[in-house]
Every structure is written in C-alpha cells, then in structure tokens.
Coordinates of C-alpha atoms and ligand atoms in Angstrom, one line a residue:
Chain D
X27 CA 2.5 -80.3 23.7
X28 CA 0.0 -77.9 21.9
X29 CA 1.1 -75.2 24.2
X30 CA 4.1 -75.8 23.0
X31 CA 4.0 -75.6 19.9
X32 CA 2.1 -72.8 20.1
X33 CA 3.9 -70.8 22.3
X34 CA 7.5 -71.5 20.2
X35 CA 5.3 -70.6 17.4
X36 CA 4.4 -66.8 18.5
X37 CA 6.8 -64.1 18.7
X38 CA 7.0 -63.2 22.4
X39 CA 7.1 -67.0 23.5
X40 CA 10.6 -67.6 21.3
X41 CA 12.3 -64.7 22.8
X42 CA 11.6 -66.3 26.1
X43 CA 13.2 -69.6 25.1
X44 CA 16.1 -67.4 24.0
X45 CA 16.1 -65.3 27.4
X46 CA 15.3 -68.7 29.8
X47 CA 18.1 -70.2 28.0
X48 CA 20.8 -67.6 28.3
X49 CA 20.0 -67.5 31.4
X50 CA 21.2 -71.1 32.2
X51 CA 24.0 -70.3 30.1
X52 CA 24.8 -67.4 32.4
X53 CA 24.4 -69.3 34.9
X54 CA 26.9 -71.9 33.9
X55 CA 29.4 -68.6 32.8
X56 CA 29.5 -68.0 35.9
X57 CA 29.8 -71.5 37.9
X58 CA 32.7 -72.2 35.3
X59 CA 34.4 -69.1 36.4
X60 CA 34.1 -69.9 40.1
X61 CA 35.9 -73.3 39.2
X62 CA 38.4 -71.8 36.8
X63 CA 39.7 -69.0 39.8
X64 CA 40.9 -72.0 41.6
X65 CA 43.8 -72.1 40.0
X66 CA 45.0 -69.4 41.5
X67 CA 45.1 -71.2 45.0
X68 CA 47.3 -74.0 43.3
X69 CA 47.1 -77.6 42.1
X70 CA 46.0 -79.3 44.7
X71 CA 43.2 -77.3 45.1
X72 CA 41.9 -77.3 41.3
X73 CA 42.7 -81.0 40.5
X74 CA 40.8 -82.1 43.8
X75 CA 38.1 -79.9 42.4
X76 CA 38.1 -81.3 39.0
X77 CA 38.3 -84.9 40.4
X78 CA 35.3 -84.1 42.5
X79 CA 33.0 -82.9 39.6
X80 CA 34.5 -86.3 37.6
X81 CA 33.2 -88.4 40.8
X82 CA 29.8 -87.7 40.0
X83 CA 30.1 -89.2 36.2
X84 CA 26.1 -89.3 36.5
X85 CA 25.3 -85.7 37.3
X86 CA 27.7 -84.2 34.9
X87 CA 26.5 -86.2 32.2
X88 CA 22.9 -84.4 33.1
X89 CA 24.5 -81.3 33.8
X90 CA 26.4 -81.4 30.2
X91 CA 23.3 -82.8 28.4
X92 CA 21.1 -79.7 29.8
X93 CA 24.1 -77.0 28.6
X94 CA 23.8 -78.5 25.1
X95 CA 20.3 -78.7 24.5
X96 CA 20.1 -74.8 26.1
X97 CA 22.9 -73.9 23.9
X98 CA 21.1 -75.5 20.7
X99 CA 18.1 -73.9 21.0
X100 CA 19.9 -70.4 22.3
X101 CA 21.9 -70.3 18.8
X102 CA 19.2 -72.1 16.7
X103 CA 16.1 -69.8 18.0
X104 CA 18.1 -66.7 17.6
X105 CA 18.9 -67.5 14.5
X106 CA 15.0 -68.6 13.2
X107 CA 14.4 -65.3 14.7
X108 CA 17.1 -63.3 12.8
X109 CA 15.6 -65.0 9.8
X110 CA 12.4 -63.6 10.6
X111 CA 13.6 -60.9 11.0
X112 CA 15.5 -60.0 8.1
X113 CA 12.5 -61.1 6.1
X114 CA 10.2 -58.5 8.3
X115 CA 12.4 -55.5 6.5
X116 CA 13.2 -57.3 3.3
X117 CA 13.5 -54.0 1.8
X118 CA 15.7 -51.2 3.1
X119 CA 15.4 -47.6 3.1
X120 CA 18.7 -45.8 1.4
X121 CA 19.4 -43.8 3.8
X122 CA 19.3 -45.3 7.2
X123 CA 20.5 -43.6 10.9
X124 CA 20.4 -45.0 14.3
X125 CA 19.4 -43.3 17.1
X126 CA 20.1 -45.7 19.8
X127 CA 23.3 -47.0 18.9
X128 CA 25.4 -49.3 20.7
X129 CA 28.0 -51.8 19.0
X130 CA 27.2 -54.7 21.4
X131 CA 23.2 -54.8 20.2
X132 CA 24.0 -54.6 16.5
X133 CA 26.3 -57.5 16.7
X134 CA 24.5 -60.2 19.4
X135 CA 24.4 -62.8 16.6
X136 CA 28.0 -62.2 15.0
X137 CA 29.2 -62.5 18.5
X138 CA 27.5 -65.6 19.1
X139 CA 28.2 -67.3 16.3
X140 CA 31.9 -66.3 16.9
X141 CA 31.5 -67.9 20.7
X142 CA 29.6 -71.2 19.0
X143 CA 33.0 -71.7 17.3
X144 CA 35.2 -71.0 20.0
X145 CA 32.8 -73.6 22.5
X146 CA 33.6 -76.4 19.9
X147 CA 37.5 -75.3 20.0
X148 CA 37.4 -75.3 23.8
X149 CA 35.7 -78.5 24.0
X150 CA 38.5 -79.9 21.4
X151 CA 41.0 -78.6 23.5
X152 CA 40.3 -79.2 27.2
X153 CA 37.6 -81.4 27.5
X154 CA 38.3 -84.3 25.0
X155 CA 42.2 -83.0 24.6
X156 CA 42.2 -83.5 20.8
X157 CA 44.5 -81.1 19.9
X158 CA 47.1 -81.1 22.8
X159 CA 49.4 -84.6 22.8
X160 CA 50.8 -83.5 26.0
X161 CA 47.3 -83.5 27.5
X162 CA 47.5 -87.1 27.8
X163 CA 50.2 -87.9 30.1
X164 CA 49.9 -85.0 32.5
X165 CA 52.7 -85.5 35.7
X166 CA 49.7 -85.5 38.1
X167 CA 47.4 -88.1 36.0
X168 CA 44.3 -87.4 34.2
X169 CA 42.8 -85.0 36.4
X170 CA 45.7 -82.4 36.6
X171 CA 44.2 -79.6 35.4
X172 CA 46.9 -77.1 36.6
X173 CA 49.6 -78.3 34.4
X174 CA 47.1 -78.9 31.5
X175 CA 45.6 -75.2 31.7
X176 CA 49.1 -73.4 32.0
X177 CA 50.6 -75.6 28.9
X178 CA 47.7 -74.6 26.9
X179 CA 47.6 -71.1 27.9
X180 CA 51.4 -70.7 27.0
X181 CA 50.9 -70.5 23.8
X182 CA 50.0 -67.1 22.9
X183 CA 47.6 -68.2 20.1
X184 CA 45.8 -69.8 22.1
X185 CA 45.6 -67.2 24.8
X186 CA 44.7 -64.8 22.3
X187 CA 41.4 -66.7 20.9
X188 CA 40.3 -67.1 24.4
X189 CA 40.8 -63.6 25.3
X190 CA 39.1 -62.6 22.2
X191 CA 36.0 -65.1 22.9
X192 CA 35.8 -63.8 26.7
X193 CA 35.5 -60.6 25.6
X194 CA 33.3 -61.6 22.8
X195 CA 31.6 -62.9 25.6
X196 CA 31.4 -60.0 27.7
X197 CA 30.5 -58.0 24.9
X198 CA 26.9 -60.5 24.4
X199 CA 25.8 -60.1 27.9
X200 CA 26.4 -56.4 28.4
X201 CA 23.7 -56.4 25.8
X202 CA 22.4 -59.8 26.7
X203 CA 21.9 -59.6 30.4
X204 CA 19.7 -56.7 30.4
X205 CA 18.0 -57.9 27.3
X206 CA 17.0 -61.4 29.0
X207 CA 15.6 -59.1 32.0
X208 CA 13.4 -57.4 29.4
X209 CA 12.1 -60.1 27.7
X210 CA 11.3 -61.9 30.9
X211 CA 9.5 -59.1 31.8
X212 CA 11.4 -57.8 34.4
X213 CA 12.2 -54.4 33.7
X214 CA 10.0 -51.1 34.8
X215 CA 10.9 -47.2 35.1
X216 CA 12.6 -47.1 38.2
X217 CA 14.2 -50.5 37.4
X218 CA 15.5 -49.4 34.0
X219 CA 18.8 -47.9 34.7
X220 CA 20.0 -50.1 37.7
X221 CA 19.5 -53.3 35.2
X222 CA 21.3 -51.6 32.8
X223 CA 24.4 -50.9 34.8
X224 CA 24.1 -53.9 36.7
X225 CA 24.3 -55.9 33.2
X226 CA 27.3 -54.3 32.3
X227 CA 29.3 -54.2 35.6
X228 CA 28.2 -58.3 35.9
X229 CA 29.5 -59.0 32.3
X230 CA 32.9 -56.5 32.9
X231 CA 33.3 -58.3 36.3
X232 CA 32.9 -62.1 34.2
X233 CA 35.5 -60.5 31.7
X234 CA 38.2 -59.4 34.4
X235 CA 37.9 -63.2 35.9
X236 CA 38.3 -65.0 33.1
X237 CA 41.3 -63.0 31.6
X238 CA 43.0 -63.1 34.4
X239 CA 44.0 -66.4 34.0
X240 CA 45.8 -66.8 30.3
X241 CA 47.0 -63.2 31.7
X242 CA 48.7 -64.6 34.6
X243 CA 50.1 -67.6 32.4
X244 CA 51.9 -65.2 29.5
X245 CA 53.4 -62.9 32.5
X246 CA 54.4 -66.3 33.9
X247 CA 52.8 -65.5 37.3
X248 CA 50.9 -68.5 37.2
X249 CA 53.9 -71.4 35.9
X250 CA 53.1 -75.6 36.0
X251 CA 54.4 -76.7 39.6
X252 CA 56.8 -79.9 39.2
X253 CA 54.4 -82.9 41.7
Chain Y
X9 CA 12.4 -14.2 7.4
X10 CA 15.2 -16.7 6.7
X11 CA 14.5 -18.6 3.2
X12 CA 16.1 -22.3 2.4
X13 CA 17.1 -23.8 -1.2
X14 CA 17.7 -27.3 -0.4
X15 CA 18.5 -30.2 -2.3
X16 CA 15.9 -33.3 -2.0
X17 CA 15.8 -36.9 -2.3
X18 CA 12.5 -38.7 -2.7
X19 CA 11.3 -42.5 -2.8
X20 CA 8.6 -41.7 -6.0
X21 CA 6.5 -44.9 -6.7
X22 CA 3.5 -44.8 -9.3
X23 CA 1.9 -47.8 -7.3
X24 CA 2.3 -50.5 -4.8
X25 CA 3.7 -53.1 -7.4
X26 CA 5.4 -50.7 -9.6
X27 CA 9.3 -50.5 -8.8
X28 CA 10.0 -47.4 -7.3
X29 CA 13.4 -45.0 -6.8
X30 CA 14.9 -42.1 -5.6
X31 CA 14.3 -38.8 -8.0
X32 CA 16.2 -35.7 -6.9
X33 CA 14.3 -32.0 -6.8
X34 CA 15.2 -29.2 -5.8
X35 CA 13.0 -26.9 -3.3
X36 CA 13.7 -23.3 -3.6
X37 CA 12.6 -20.1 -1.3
X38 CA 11.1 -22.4 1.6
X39 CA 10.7 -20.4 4.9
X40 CA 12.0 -21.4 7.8
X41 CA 9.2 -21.1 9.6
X42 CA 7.2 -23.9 7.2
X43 CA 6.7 -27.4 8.4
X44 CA 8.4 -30.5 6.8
X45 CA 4.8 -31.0 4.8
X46 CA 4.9 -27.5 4.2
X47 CA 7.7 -27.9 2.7
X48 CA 6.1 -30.6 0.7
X49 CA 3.5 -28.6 -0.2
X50 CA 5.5 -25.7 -1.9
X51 CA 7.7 -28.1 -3.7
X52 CA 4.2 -30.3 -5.2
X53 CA 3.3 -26.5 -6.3
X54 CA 6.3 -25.9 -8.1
X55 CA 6.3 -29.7 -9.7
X56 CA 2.9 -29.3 -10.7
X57 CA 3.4 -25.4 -12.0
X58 CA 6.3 -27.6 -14.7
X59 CA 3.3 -30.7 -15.1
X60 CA 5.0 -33.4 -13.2
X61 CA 3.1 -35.4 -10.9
X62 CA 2.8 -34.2 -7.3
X63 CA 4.5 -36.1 -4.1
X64 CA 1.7 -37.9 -2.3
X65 CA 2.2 -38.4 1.4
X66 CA 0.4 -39.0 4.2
X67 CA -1.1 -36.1 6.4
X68 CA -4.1 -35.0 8.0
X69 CA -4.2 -32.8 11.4
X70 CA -1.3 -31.5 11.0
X71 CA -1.1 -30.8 14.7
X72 CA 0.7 -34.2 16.1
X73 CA -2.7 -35.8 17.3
X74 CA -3.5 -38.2 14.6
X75 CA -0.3 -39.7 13.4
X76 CA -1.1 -39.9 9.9
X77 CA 1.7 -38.1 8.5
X78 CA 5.1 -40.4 7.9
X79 CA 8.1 -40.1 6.3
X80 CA 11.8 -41.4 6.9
X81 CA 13.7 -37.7 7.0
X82 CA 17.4 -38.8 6.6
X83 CA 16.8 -42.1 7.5
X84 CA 15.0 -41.0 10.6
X85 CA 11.1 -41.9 11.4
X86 CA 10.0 -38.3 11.8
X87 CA 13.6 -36.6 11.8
X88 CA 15.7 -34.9 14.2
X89 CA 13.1 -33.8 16.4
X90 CA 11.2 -35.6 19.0
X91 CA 7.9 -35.0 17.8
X92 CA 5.6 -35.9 14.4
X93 CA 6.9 -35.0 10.5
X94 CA 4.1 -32.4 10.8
X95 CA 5.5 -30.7 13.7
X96 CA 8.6 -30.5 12.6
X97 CA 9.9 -27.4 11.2
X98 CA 12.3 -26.5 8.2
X99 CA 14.6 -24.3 10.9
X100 CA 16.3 -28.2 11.5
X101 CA 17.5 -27.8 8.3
X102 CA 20.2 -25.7 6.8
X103 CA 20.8 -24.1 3.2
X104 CA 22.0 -25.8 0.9
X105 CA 21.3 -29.3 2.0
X106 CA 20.5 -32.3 0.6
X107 CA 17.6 -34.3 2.3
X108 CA 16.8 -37.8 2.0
X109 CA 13.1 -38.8 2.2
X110 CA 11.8 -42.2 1.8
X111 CA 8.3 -43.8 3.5
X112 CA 8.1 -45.6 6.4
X113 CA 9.4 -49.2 5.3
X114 CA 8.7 -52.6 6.7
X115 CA 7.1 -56.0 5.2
X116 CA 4.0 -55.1 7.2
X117 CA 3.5 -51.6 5.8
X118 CA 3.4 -52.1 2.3
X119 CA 4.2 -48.8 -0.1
X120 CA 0.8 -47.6 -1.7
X121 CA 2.4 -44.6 -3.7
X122 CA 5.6 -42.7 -3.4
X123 CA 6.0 -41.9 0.5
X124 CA 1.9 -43.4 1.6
X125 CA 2.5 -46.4 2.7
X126 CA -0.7 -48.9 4.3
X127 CA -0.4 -49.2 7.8
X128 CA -3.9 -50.5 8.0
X129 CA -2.4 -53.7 9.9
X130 CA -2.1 -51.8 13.0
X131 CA -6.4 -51.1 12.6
X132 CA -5.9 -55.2 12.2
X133 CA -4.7 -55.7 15.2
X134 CA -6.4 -53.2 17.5
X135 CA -9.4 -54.9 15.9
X136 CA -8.0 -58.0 17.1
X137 CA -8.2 -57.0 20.8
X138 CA -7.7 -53.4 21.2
X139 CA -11.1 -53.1 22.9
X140 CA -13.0 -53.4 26.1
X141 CA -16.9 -54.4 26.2
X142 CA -19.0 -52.3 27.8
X143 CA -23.0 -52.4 28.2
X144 CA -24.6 -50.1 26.8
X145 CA -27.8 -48.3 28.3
X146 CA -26.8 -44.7 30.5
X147 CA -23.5 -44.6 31.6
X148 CA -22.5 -45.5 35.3
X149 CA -21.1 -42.7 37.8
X150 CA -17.6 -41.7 37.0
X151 CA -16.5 -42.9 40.4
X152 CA -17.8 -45.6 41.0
X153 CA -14.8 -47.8 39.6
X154 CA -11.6 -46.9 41.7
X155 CA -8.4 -46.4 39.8
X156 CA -4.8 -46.4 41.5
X157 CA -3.4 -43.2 40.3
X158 CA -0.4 -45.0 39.1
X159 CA -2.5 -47.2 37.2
X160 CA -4.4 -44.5 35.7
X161 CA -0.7 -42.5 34.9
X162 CA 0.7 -45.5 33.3
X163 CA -2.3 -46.2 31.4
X164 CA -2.7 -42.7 30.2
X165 CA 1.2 -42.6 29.3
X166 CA 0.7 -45.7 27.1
X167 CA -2.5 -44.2 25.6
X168 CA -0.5 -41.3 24.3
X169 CA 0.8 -43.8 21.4
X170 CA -1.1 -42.2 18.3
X171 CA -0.1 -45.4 16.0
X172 CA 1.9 -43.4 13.5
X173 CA 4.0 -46.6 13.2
X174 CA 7.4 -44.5 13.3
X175 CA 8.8 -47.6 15.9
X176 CA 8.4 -50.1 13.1
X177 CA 9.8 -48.0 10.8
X178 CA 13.1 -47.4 12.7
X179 CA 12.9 -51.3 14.2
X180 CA 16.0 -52.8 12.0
X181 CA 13.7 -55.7 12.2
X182 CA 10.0 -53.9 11.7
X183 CA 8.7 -55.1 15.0
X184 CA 5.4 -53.8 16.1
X185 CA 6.4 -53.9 19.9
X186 CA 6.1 -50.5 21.3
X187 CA 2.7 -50.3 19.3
X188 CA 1.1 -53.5 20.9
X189 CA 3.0 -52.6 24.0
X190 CA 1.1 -49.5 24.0
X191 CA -2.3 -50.5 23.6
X192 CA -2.2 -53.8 25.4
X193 CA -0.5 -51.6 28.3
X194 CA -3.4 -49.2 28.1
X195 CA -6.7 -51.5 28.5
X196 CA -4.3 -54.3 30.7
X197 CA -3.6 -51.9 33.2
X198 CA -6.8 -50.2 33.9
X199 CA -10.0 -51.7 35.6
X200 CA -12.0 -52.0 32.9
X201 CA -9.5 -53.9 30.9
X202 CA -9.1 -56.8 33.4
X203 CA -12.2 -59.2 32.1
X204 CA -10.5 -59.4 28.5
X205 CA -7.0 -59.1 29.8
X206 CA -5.5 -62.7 28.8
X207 CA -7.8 -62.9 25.6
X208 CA -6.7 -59.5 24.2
X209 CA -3.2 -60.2 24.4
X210 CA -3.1 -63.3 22.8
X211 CA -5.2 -62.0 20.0
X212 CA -2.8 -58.5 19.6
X213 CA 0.1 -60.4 19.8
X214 CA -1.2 -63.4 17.7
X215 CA -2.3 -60.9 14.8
X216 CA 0.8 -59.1 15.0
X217 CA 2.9 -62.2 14.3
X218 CA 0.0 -63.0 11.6
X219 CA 0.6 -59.4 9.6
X220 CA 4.2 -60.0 8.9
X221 CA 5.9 -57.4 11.6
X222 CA 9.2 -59.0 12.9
X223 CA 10.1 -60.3 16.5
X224 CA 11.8 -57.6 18.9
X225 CA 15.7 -57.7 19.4
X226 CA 15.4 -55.3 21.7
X227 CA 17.5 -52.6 20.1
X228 CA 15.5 -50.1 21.7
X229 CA 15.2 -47.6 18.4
X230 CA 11.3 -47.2 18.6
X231 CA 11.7 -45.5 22.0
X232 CA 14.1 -42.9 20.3
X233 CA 11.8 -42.0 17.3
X234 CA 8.5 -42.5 19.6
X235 CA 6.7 -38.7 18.9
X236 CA 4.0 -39.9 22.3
X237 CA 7.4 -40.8 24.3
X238 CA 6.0 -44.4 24.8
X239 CA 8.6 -46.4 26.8
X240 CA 10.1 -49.5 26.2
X241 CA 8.9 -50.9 29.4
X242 CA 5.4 -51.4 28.1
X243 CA 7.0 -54.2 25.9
X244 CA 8.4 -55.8 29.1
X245 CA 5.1 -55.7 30.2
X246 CA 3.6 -57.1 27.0
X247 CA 6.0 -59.9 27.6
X248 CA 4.8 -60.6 30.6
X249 CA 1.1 -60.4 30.0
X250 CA 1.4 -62.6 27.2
X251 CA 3.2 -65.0 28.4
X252 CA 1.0 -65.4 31.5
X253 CA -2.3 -65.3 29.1
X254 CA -0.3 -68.5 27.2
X255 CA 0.3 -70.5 30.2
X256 CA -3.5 -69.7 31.8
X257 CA -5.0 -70.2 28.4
X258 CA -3.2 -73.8 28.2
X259 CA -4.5 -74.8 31.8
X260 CA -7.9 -73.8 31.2
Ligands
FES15 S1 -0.6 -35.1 10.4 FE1 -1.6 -35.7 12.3 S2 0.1 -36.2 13.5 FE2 1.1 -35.4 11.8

C-alpha cells in the first residue's frame, strides 16, 4: 500500500499507470476489432459470436469491470498529469517554436477526451441500446448483432462520429503506442525507429479495420439479411 | 566583413519578483562573425554609452563546455543551431531582422534578472544522487575494473549532458527528463555506479518531482535543442531503472 502510494505519487511511476493501462486498452482495441470483422462473414457467424461472449455473464462482467477501472485511471492520471504539467510552465515565453512537431503528440489529451465522449455514446448506443428503439425487437432476438450494427451504421451521422472517433483513435496510438513503449522502458538506439514505424503502421492497420465496416454499410455492401 | 542592424526583443526584469516585459532595441553594425553574446555584448556597450542598464545574461566559457550561457533565441533554447547560445554565430541571422530573446522559462528555473534565470535545482538534484563513493587513499590501477566498451560509449554519450537546462526550457511541460536521464544514465551504466544504483535513482528522480519540474509527455523537444546530442533513450532507461529501484526498495 505504501509502495503504492508512493509510486503513484512520483513522476515516472504515473506515466507507467498511464502506459500499463493503455496498454490493456490496446489490447482490448484490438480484441474488439477481431470480433467486429466478423461481420463480414455474415450473421450467423457474428450473433453466435456475440451469444458466446453473453454465455459467460461472469467473465464479461470481470472483463468489463477491468476496462473501466483501466480507462478511469488512463483519462484521470493523464489528466492529474496535464495539470501538473501546465503548472510546471505556468508562465510562457512570447515567442515559442517547436522543433519536433507532430499534430498527434500536441493533441493526446484533446483526442482522448474526444474518445471518452464517444465510449459513453457507444455504450448508449450498442451496449445498453438507449437511443435505438429498433434495437429492441431485432428479427433474430436479442443477440443479433448483424441487423443491429447495419441499422445503426445507416445513418450517416452516426457513421460519421464513429469514423471521426476511429481515427481519433488511430491518431492517440500513432503517438500513444510508441509512447507506452518508452515509458515502459522499452525503447534503445537500434530499437528507436522500428517502434516508431511499427506504432504507426499497428494504429493505421486498427484504423483500416474498423472503417471498413460503417464504410461497407453507407456503400450498402454490407445490407441486414432478412432470417 | 558583412555588418547586421537588427531589430531585438528582450525579456528585461529588474528582479525575480519584479514583473518583467519585452523592451525592443535596436543593435546596429554587429559583424557576422560575432557570437549571439557577442552580440549582446556590443548592444550592453551601446545601452550603457546612452546610461541605460545593461542586459544581464548568463555566460562563462564561451566555448560550449560549461553550459552556463541560456537564452530562448526565437522561441528556441539556444537557436537554430545545434550547439550552445555561445557558439552560435550572428551569420544565422539576416539584416534587418527582428529577434525575440527571452530566458529559459520553467516553474523550476525561476527568472533572477532579465535573461539569468536560477537553475540551481539541477545542483539539487545531482546533489541528491549524482555521485558515486569512492575510498579515498591512492588510487587503484586503471584496469583493474573491466568496462564493456558499449557500456563505457553509452556512459560517455550521456556524460556529454553539460546541464545547460535547454530540454526544460523547450519541454512544453518543463520536464527535467533528458537531464536526469543523463546523469542517472551515466553512473547507472558504468561499474562503479552499480552499489548506489537503486538509491540514486530514487533520490534524482524523487528531488526532481520535489523542485517543481513537470512529468514527461514524451514530446521529444529536449532531444532537438540538446547542444551534447543526449538521446531520448536515456529517459527510457531512467524509466526503467526507477521503476525497478521502486519495486526492489519496497521488497527490501
Ligand atoms: S558559455 Fe559555457 S557553454 Fe556557453
């Protein structure tokens, strides 16, 4: 417990808690993909999926209780951090240049925050169905999640908040990924430039996968299949 | 000879609670060939030839060893070039032009007067840990304590940091990183470091947090205005180090 406290207390040891965390979430970015894709091989294959991961009502509830306590302290250590921070340079020179500039760094926690909100919305939307009517008598029961993804994505404003938070997204870990490796102390000379790139191609390739899917859905490649 | 006349902007405060601003001068006839404190020099002649006060700011080898001299040159820790304000020469510049010069700004690095500001907090936190013991008595044979060569290169690359404090000033969150990197990389990685390894990081890093420098976002902008070239990677390493002092110090 001391170590603990301690250790959230110094500098170094919050970055980790940010870096560990993101991590998980990563993680998760990318199991949630690997689900999503399925709906490209039809609604058999999806719903039995989805009814699958409802089966276990024990391990999701772990699962979704570990996501939400790593997402809280992501978003609520960056942000103590960011506090700090701005306090650390309360005053600023007039003139001020960058000489490493790249937009993804300068905006990690606007893009966040702008992801935190679009979670919530998602949540609303798919998970609890709050703001769907016709998410609650779906023609292959409760677990169709074909049908319910395709209506939802069929409305273009929809479609065009999740594209914006995937890319959003994308944008956070190009920095992000490569950031966490730092942090963790992973990162040497020779390791530099391959982490770098590897970041970037990993959060591009995360980007193309989850477009793809409100994509397929406006060019009506991917339409709901009558049971 | 080529000659400049150039336009200059320059943070003048009388003291460290006094409020301070930007006054505007201009430097007339400055050779090309003079240094940015050169440069600073000539113009403190001609304020003090009309009775104003002179420009204080921090210098003293004037040969890009000690990394005393400062200055933010266009919002740039030691403008455009890769080196030291002192090594940098007027040719960067061209007529005419209007230069912005303010001190090196962070919480930790409070501004004494005009462009000195006290970066005694980094003597804080070398004092802290920067160290090894040694006994004293006649020195051992040179050789007798083996060093990897690519412990001794990485070592000696880190040990190139002169503690100017130029990363703070261009971290937009006035992180000490690459300067605790630096010297923590140095002693952690070489023989003689080892018995204080764990201790000495907790104690840098510990008085860093303590003296009011912010957390590293990794943004990466104290590489670029680095004048020893110390690379990022020594913070990944100070990450690591500490980390594992934490966890060993809490199982002890
Ligand atoms: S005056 Fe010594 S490094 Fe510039």
């Amino acid at each position: 417990m001391k170590f603990l406290a301690s250790f959230y207390g110094s500098s170094i040891g919050k970055k980790w808690v940010v870096a560990l965390t993101g991590l998980m979430l990563v993680g998760y970015v990318v199991g949630h993909l690997v689900g999503n894709l399925q709906i490209f091989a039809g609604p058999e294959q999806i719903n039995q999926y989805a009814a699958m991961l409802h089966s276990m009502p024990k391990a999701l509830w772990v699962i979704r209780a570990v996501l939400i306590a790593g997402l809280f302290l992501h978003v609520f250590t960056t942000l103590k951090l960011a506090a700090e921070n701005k306090a650390a340079k309360a005053r600023q020179n007039e003139r001020r240049a960058s000489t490493a500039p790249k937009p993804a760094k300068k905006t990690m926690v606007l893009s966040g925050l702008v992801l935190l909100s679009f979670i919530v919305y998602h949540l609303l939307h798919f998970t609890v169905r709050s703001t769907d009517p016709r998410f609650h008598s779906l023609p292959r029961g409760e677990h169709d999640v074909h049908t319910m993804v395709i209506l939802g994505f069929q409305n273009p404003l929809v479609s065009g908040f999740y594209l914006l938070s995937v890319f959003l997204l994308c944008m956070h870990l190009s920095h992000g990924l490569q950031s966490v490796l730092q942090t963790l102390g992973i990162n040497s000379k020779s390791l530099r430039d391959t982490l770098n790139k590897g970041g970037q191609t990993v959060s591009w390739i995360l980007f193309a996968g989850y477009a793809s899917i409100p994509v397929a859905v406006l060019l009506n490649k991917l339409t709901v299949v009558a049971p | 000879m080529k000659h400049l006349n150039l336009k200059v902007k320059v943070w003048r405060q009388k003291n460290a609670s006094a409020e301070g601003g930007l006054v505007e001068y201009e430097a007339r006839n400055i050779p090309e060939d003079a240094s940015f404190l050169e440069m600073l020099d000539i113009l403190n002649e001609q304020l003090q030839e009309k009775g104003e006060p002179a420009i204080a700011f921090d210098h003293d080898c004037r040969e890009g060893i000690c990394g005393m001299c400062s200055l933010s040159i266009n919002g740039i820790p030691h403008g455009p070039s890769a080196t030291t304000t002192c090594q940098l020469y007027m040719r960067h510049f061209k007529d005419g032009e209007t230069i912005f010069i303010e001190p090196f700004r962070a919480r930790a690095f409070p501004v004494l007067r005009d462009l000195m500001v006290d970066r005694s907090a980094f003597d804080r936190i070398q004092q802290a840990g920067g160290y090894i013991t040694a006994r004293t008595g006649s020195a051992q044979d040179a050789n007798a304590i083996l060093i990897p060569k690519p412990a001794a290169d990485k070592a000696m690359e880190a040990a190139a940091c002169i503690g100017c404090g130029a990363c703070v000033a261009a971290c937009p969150n006035g992180s000490a990183m690459l300067f605790v990197g630096a010297k923590a990389t140095h002693l952690n990685t070489l023989p003689q470091g080892q018995p204080e390894r764990n201790q000495r990081t907790l104690a840098m890093v510990r008085k860093m947090d303590a003296e009011g420098f912010g957390n590293c976002s990794n943004h990466y902008e104290c590489e670029a205005v680095c004048p020893a070239n110390i690379p990022l990677t020594v913070i990944s390493q100070l990450n690591r180090d500490f980390v594992k002092a934490a966890v060993s110090e809490s199982v002890q």
